[in-house]
Short mmCIF file of C-alpha atoms in Angstrom, two decimals:
data_model
loop_
_atom_site.label_atom_id
_atom_site.label_comp_id
_atom_site.label_asym_id
_atom_site.label_seq_id
_atom_site.Cartn_x
_atom_site.Cartn_y
_atom_site.Cartn_z
CA MET A 1204 35.59 -34.22 3.30
CA THR A 1205 36.05 -34.24 7.15
CA TYR A 1206 39.03 -32.23 8.45
CA THR A 1207 40.12 -30.75 11.45
CA ALA A 1208 39.99 -27.15 11.95
CA PHE A 1209 41.85 -25.23 14.66
CA SER A 1210 40.95 -22.11 16.89
CA ALA A 1211 41.00 -20.24 19.87
CA ALA A 1212 38.33 -22.78 21.23
CA GLY A 1213 40.08 -25.89 20.09
CA PRO A 1214 39.95 -28.37 17.50
CA ARG A 1215 36.63 -29.13 15.71
CA ILE A 1216 35.26 -31.15 12.70
CA ALA A 1217 34.99 -28.94 9.42
CA ILE A 1218 33.42 -30.26 6.07
CA ALA A 1219 34.26 -29.44 2.97
CA VAL A 1220 32.40 -30.38 -0.60
CA SER A 1221 34.03 -30.70 -4.14
CA ALA A 1222 32.82 -31.85 -7.55
CA ASP A 1223 36.32 -32.74 -8.95
CA LEU A 1224 38.48 -33.16 -5.83
CA LEU A 1225 40.58 -30.15 -6.77
CA HIS A 1226 38.21 -27.11 -6.00
CA TRP A 1227 36.75 -26.99 -2.44
CA GLU A 1228 33.97 -25.44 -0.62
CA ARG A 1229 34.09 -25.36 2.99
CA LEU A 1230 30.63 -25.92 4.29
CA GLY A 1231 31.93 -24.54 8.26
CA LEU A 1232 31.92 -26.64 11.30
CA ALA A 1233 30.03 -29.83 11.68
CA ASN A 1234 26.80 -28.56 13.92
CA PHE A 1235 25.77 -31.36 16.43
CA ALA A 1236 22.31 -31.83 18.42
CA PRO A 1237 22.89 -32.51 22.18
CA TYR A 1238 22.75 -36.07 23.60
CA LYS A 1239 21.11 -36.29 26.75
CA ASN A 1240 23.03 -33.72 28.48
CA ILE A 1241 26.25 -33.72 26.35
CA GLU A 1242 26.76 -30.47 24.33
CA PHE A 1243 29.18 -31.87 21.63
CA ASN A 1244 29.84 -28.60 19.81
CA GLY A 1245 31.74 -27.48 22.76
CA VAL A 1246 34.24 -30.54 22.90
CA ASN A 1247 37.30 -30.89 21.20
CA ASN A 1248 36.81 -33.26 18.16
CA LYS A 1249 39.39 -33.82 15.16
CA ASP A 1250 38.74 -37.74 14.34
CA ALA A 1251 36.23 -38.18 11.91
CA CYS A 1252 35.26 -39.88 8.52
CA ILE A 1253 31.98 -39.90 6.57
CA PHE A 1254 30.31 -43.04 4.96
CA PRO A 1255 30.80 -42.84 0.95
CA ARG A 1256 26.92 -42.75 0.46
CA SER A 1257 24.12 -41.83 1.92
CA LEU A 1258 22.11 -44.03 4.46
CA ILE A 1259 18.82 -44.10 6.20
CA SER A 1260 19.01 -42.86 9.72
CA PRO A 1261 17.23 -44.46 12.92
CA HIS A 1262 14.00 -42.13 12.17
CA GLY A 1263 13.83 -43.17 8.57
CA HIS A 1264 15.72 -39.95 6.66
CA PRO A 1265 18.43 -40.45 4.00
CA SER A 1266 21.38 -38.90 5.90
CA LEU A 1267 24.97 -38.22 5.45
CA VAL A 1268 26.26 -40.47 8.21
CA MET A 1269 29.62 -39.60 10.10
CA LEU A 1270 31.89 -41.32 12.79
CA HIS A 1271 33.66 -39.38 15.26
CA ARG A 1272 35.25 -39.39 18.47
CA PRO A 1273 34.83 -36.69 20.81
CA LEU A 1274 37.64 -35.67 23.35
CA PHE A 1275 36.26 -34.97 26.36
CA PRO A 1276 38.23 -33.22 29.11
CA GLY A 1277 40.03 -35.70 31.28
CA THR A 1278 40.04 -38.91 28.22
CA ARG A 1279 43.08 -38.02 26.51
CA PRO A 1280 45.80 -41.28 26.73
CA GLU A 1281 48.07 -38.84 28.13
CA ASP A 1282 45.24 -38.16 30.94
CA ILE A 1283 43.91 -41.53 31.13
CA VAL A 1284 47.20 -43.25 31.93
CA LYS A 1285 47.64 -41.28 35.37
CA ASP A 1286 44.42 -42.96 36.27
CA PRO A 1287 44.11 -46.10 38.12
CA LEU A 1288 43.99 -49.32 36.34
CA ASP A 1289 40.82 -50.12 37.45
CA ARG A 1290 39.31 -46.93 36.14
CA ARG A 1291 35.73 -47.03 35.05
CA ILE A 1292 35.08 -46.28 31.06
CA ARG A 1293 32.38 -44.02 30.93
CA ASP A 1294 29.69 -45.32 28.36
CA HIS A 1295 29.19 -41.70 26.79
CA HIS A 1296 32.69 -40.21 26.59
CA GLU A 1297 35.51 -42.79 25.54
CA CYS A 1298 33.56 -44.26 22.82
CA ILE A 1299 33.35 -43.97 18.81
CA TRP A 1300 29.81 -42.14 18.09
CA ILE A 1301 27.79 -42.23 15.16
CA SER A 1302 25.71 -39.26 13.99
CA TYR A 1303 23.24 -38.59 11.05
CA SER A 1304 23.03 -35.50 9.12
CA HIS A 1305 19.44 -35.43 7.17
CA ILE A 1306 20.16 -34.71 3.17
CA SER A 1307 18.41 -31.74 1.68
CA ILE A 1308 16.65 -31.23 -1.40
CA LYS A 1309 18.98 -28.41 -1.81
CA PRO A 1310 22.67 -29.11 -2.81
CA TYR A 1311 24.84 -28.67 0.18
CA HIS A 1312 26.61 -25.57 -1.88
CA SER A 1313 23.44 -23.63 -1.68
CA SER A 1314 22.43 -24.03 1.75
CA PRO A 1315 24.12 -24.71 5.18
CA LEU A 1316 24.51 -28.37 6.09
CA PRO A 1317 21.76 -29.55 8.27
CA MET A 1318 22.73 -30.16 11.71
CA PHE A 1319 23.93 -33.96 12.67
CA VAL A 1320 21.38 -35.75 14.95
CA SER A 1321 20.21 -39.09 16.22
CA ASN A 1322 23.64 -39.22 17.74
CA SER A 1323 24.44 -42.30 19.49
CA PRO A 1324 27.64 -44.17 20.82
CA LEU A 1325 29.07 -47.33 18.46
CA ALA A 1326 31.74 -48.44 20.24
CA LEU A 1327 33.70 -48.41 23.63
CA PRO A 1328 37.40 -49.66 24.07
CA GLU A 1329 37.18 -53.55 24.79
CA ALA A 1330 40.57 -54.92 24.23
CA SER A 1331 44.06 -54.30 26.25
CA TRP A 1332 45.49 -52.74 23.06
CA GLU A 1333 42.96 -50.32 22.76
CA LYS A 1334 42.26 -49.68 26.30
CA LEU A 1335 43.26 -45.97 26.82
CA LYS A 1336 41.48 -44.87 23.63
CA ILE A 1337 39.91 -45.56 20.18
CA GLY A 1338 38.82 -43.76 17.11
CA ALA A 1339 37.70 -43.82 13.40
CA GLY A 1340 40.52 -44.20 11.08
CA ALA A 1341 40.12 -44.77 7.20
CA PRO A 1342 36.14 -44.07 5.93
CA PRO A 1343 34.43 -47.21 5.97
CA VAL A 1344 34.11 -49.32 3.09
CA MET A 1345 31.67 -52.07 1.54
CA SER A 1346 32.85 -55.28 2.00
CA ARG A 1347 31.26 -58.76 1.09
CA HIS A 1348 30.22 -58.69 5.23
CA GLY A 1349 29.27 -55.25 5.20
CA TRP A 1350 30.78 -51.72 5.80
CA LEU A 1351 34.71 -52.28 6.79
CA LEU A 1352 36.11 -49.79 9.26
CA VAL A 1353 39.84 -49.97 10.01
CA TYR A 1354 40.04 -48.04 13.14
CA HIS A 1355 42.81 -47.06 15.55
CA GLY A 1356 43.12 -47.93 19.33
CA VAL A 1357 45.60 -46.46 21.78
CA MET A 1358 47.35 -48.56 24.53
CA GLN A 1359 50.15 -48.15 27.32
CA GLY A 1360 53.77 -49.41 26.31
CA SER A 1361 57.39 -48.97 26.03
CA ILE A 1362 60.13 -49.98 24.14
CA THR A 1363 62.07 -50.31 27.24
CA PRO A 1364 61.16 -52.72 30.08
CA ASP A 1365 59.79 -51.50 33.17
CA ILE A 1366 59.04 -47.95 31.66
CA TYR A 1367 55.67 -47.86 31.20
CA ASP A 1368 55.14 -43.95 30.07
CA GLU A 1369 54.23 -44.09 26.29
CA LEU A 1370 51.66 -44.84 23.72
CA VAL A 1371 51.21 -47.54 21.57
CA TYR A 1372 48.61 -46.72 18.68
CA SER A 1373 47.63 -49.56 16.54
CA ALA A 1374 44.73 -50.65 14.19
CA GLY A 1375 41.63 -53.05 14.25
CA VAL A 1376 38.71 -53.69 12.21
CA MET A 1377 35.12 -53.57 12.63
CA ILE A 1378 32.24 -54.85 10.34
CA LEU A 1379 29.17 -52.81 10.69
CA ASP A 1380 25.42 -53.57 9.09
CA THR A 1381 24.86 -52.69 5.59
CA ALA A 1382 21.68 -50.92 6.17
CA SER A 1383 21.92 -50.01 9.92
CA PRO A 1384 25.95 -48.89 10.62
CA ASN A 1385 25.03 -48.38 14.27
CA LYS A 1386 25.09 -52.06 14.75
CA ILE A 1387 28.57 -54.09 14.91
CA LEU A 1388 28.59 -57.20 13.13
CA TYR A 1389 32.37 -58.36 13.99
CA ARG A 1390 35.14 -56.77 15.92
CA SER A 1391 38.73 -57.78 15.98
CA ALA A 1392 40.17 -59.15 19.46
CA ASP A 1393 43.60 -58.22 18.29
CA PRO A 1394 45.13 -55.16 16.17
CA VAL A 1395 45.27 -56.02 12.48
CA LEU A 1396 48.26 -53.75 12.42
CA SER A 1397 50.59 -52.54 14.95
CA PRO A 1398 54.19 -50.82 14.67
CA GLU A 1399 56.83 -53.23 14.48
CA MET A 1400 59.00 -51.53 11.70
CA PRO A 1401 61.94 -48.76 12.94
CA GLU A 1402 59.59 -46.44 10.50
CA GLU A 1403 56.85 -47.01 12.79
CA ARG A 1404 58.77 -47.30 16.13
CA ILE A 1405 60.64 -43.92 15.80
CA GLY A 1406 59.73 -40.81 14.45
CA THR A 1407 58.00 -37.56 15.37
CA VAL A 1408 55.61 -39.68 17.27
CA GLY A 1409 56.80 -43.60 18.16
CA ASP A 1410 55.29 -46.44 18.14
CA VAL A 1411 52.06 -45.24 16.00
CA VAL A 1412 50.38 -46.78 12.99
CA PHE A 1413 47.41 -44.72 11.95
CA PRO A 1414 45.11 -45.70 9.34
CA THR A 1415 43.74 -42.87 7.25
CA GLY A 1416 42.94 -44.34 3.86
CA ILE A 1417 41.77 -47.34 2.25
CA ASP A 1418 41.32 -48.25 -1.55
CA GLN A 1419 39.32 -51.35 -2.38
CA ARG A 1420 41.02 -53.18 -5.49
CA LYS A 1421 38.13 -53.84 -7.99
CA ASP A 1422 40.75 -52.33 -10.49
CA ILE A 1423 42.58 -55.54 -10.62
CA ASP A 1424 39.50 -57.76 -9.87
CA CYS A 1425 40.24 -58.13 -6.20
CA PRO A 1426 37.31 -56.56 -4.20
CA ASP A 1427 38.39 -58.63 -1.10
CA ARG A 1428 41.90 -56.80 -1.05
CA TYR A 1429 41.87 -53.44 0.56
CA ASP A 1430 45.12 -51.16 0.62
CA VAL A 1431 45.20 -49.31 3.51
CA TYR A 1432 47.29 -46.12 3.79
CA TYR A 1433 48.52 -45.38 7.17
CA GLY A 1434 50.86 -42.49 9.51
CA MET A 1435 54.18 -44.09 10.07
CA ALA A 1436 55.41 -42.65 13.71
CA ASP A 1437 53.71 -39.40 12.55
CA ASN A 1438 56.67 -38.96 9.72
CA ARG A 1439 55.83 -41.11 6.95
CA ILE A 1440 53.19 -42.62 5.18
CA GLY A 1441 53.01 -46.50 4.80
CA VAL A 1442 50.77 -48.91 3.00
CA ALA A 1443 49.58 -52.48 3.83
CA ARG A 1444 47.51 -55.11 2.11
CA LEU A 1445 44.44 -56.09 4.00
CA ASP A 1446 42.54 -59.39 3.02
CA ILE A 1447 39.07 -60.14 3.87
CA PRO A 1448 38.34 -63.65 4.32
CA GLU A 1449 35.25 -65.47 2.87
CA VAL A 1450 34.36 -66.45 6.64
CA MET A 1451 35.25 -63.66 9.65
CA PRO A 1452 36.95 -65.56 11.97
CA VAL A 1453 35.46 -66.11 15.62
#
């Protein structure tokens, strides 16, 4: 399990392990190797999820694979809205990252979690609905097309016309390659879930739908149906049904 740990240094990604989902052992903060001149361990980060099974890293090692979104200084949506509309998106700073922790022969509870290496950018903001920020959401789950990732994006918006100082959080879909999850096979041009209901528009933080959990409904013989659990305006929990078609739309 990944979770956000707060300290005097700011938010960081922490990891815990459990055999029964009731009793958890903390493994400490995720430790990342540098990428070029980027030191992840000194950067705020509170958005991460882990693939549900081991995968092979780019260097050929069975690995625990994480998607995460470091929040580099100046890249909060509240900061970006103050910048010019034609601001350049930096290739390394404003994207979802993918990282690999090589699995040790020893169980995690008997040794420190190996460092996350082979760090690389996975996806940058592209569409208008995700222009200010993108990040992981629900953990990836296997679909008929590959790894299904329901992620979040942020845009500038407002309920009141001519006032553009609010943020809107929506959710989109990516399909990642089954064997090489650093390859994006499909990405929705438009959000699949946006704040529309009063419970999503008004709350602790308004205009927010934020995916955090996903359940593939094989239990009712519907493997193409996914129930997505999401935050509604940081105030309630909602659930939405997502059906994956046999052929993904263009």
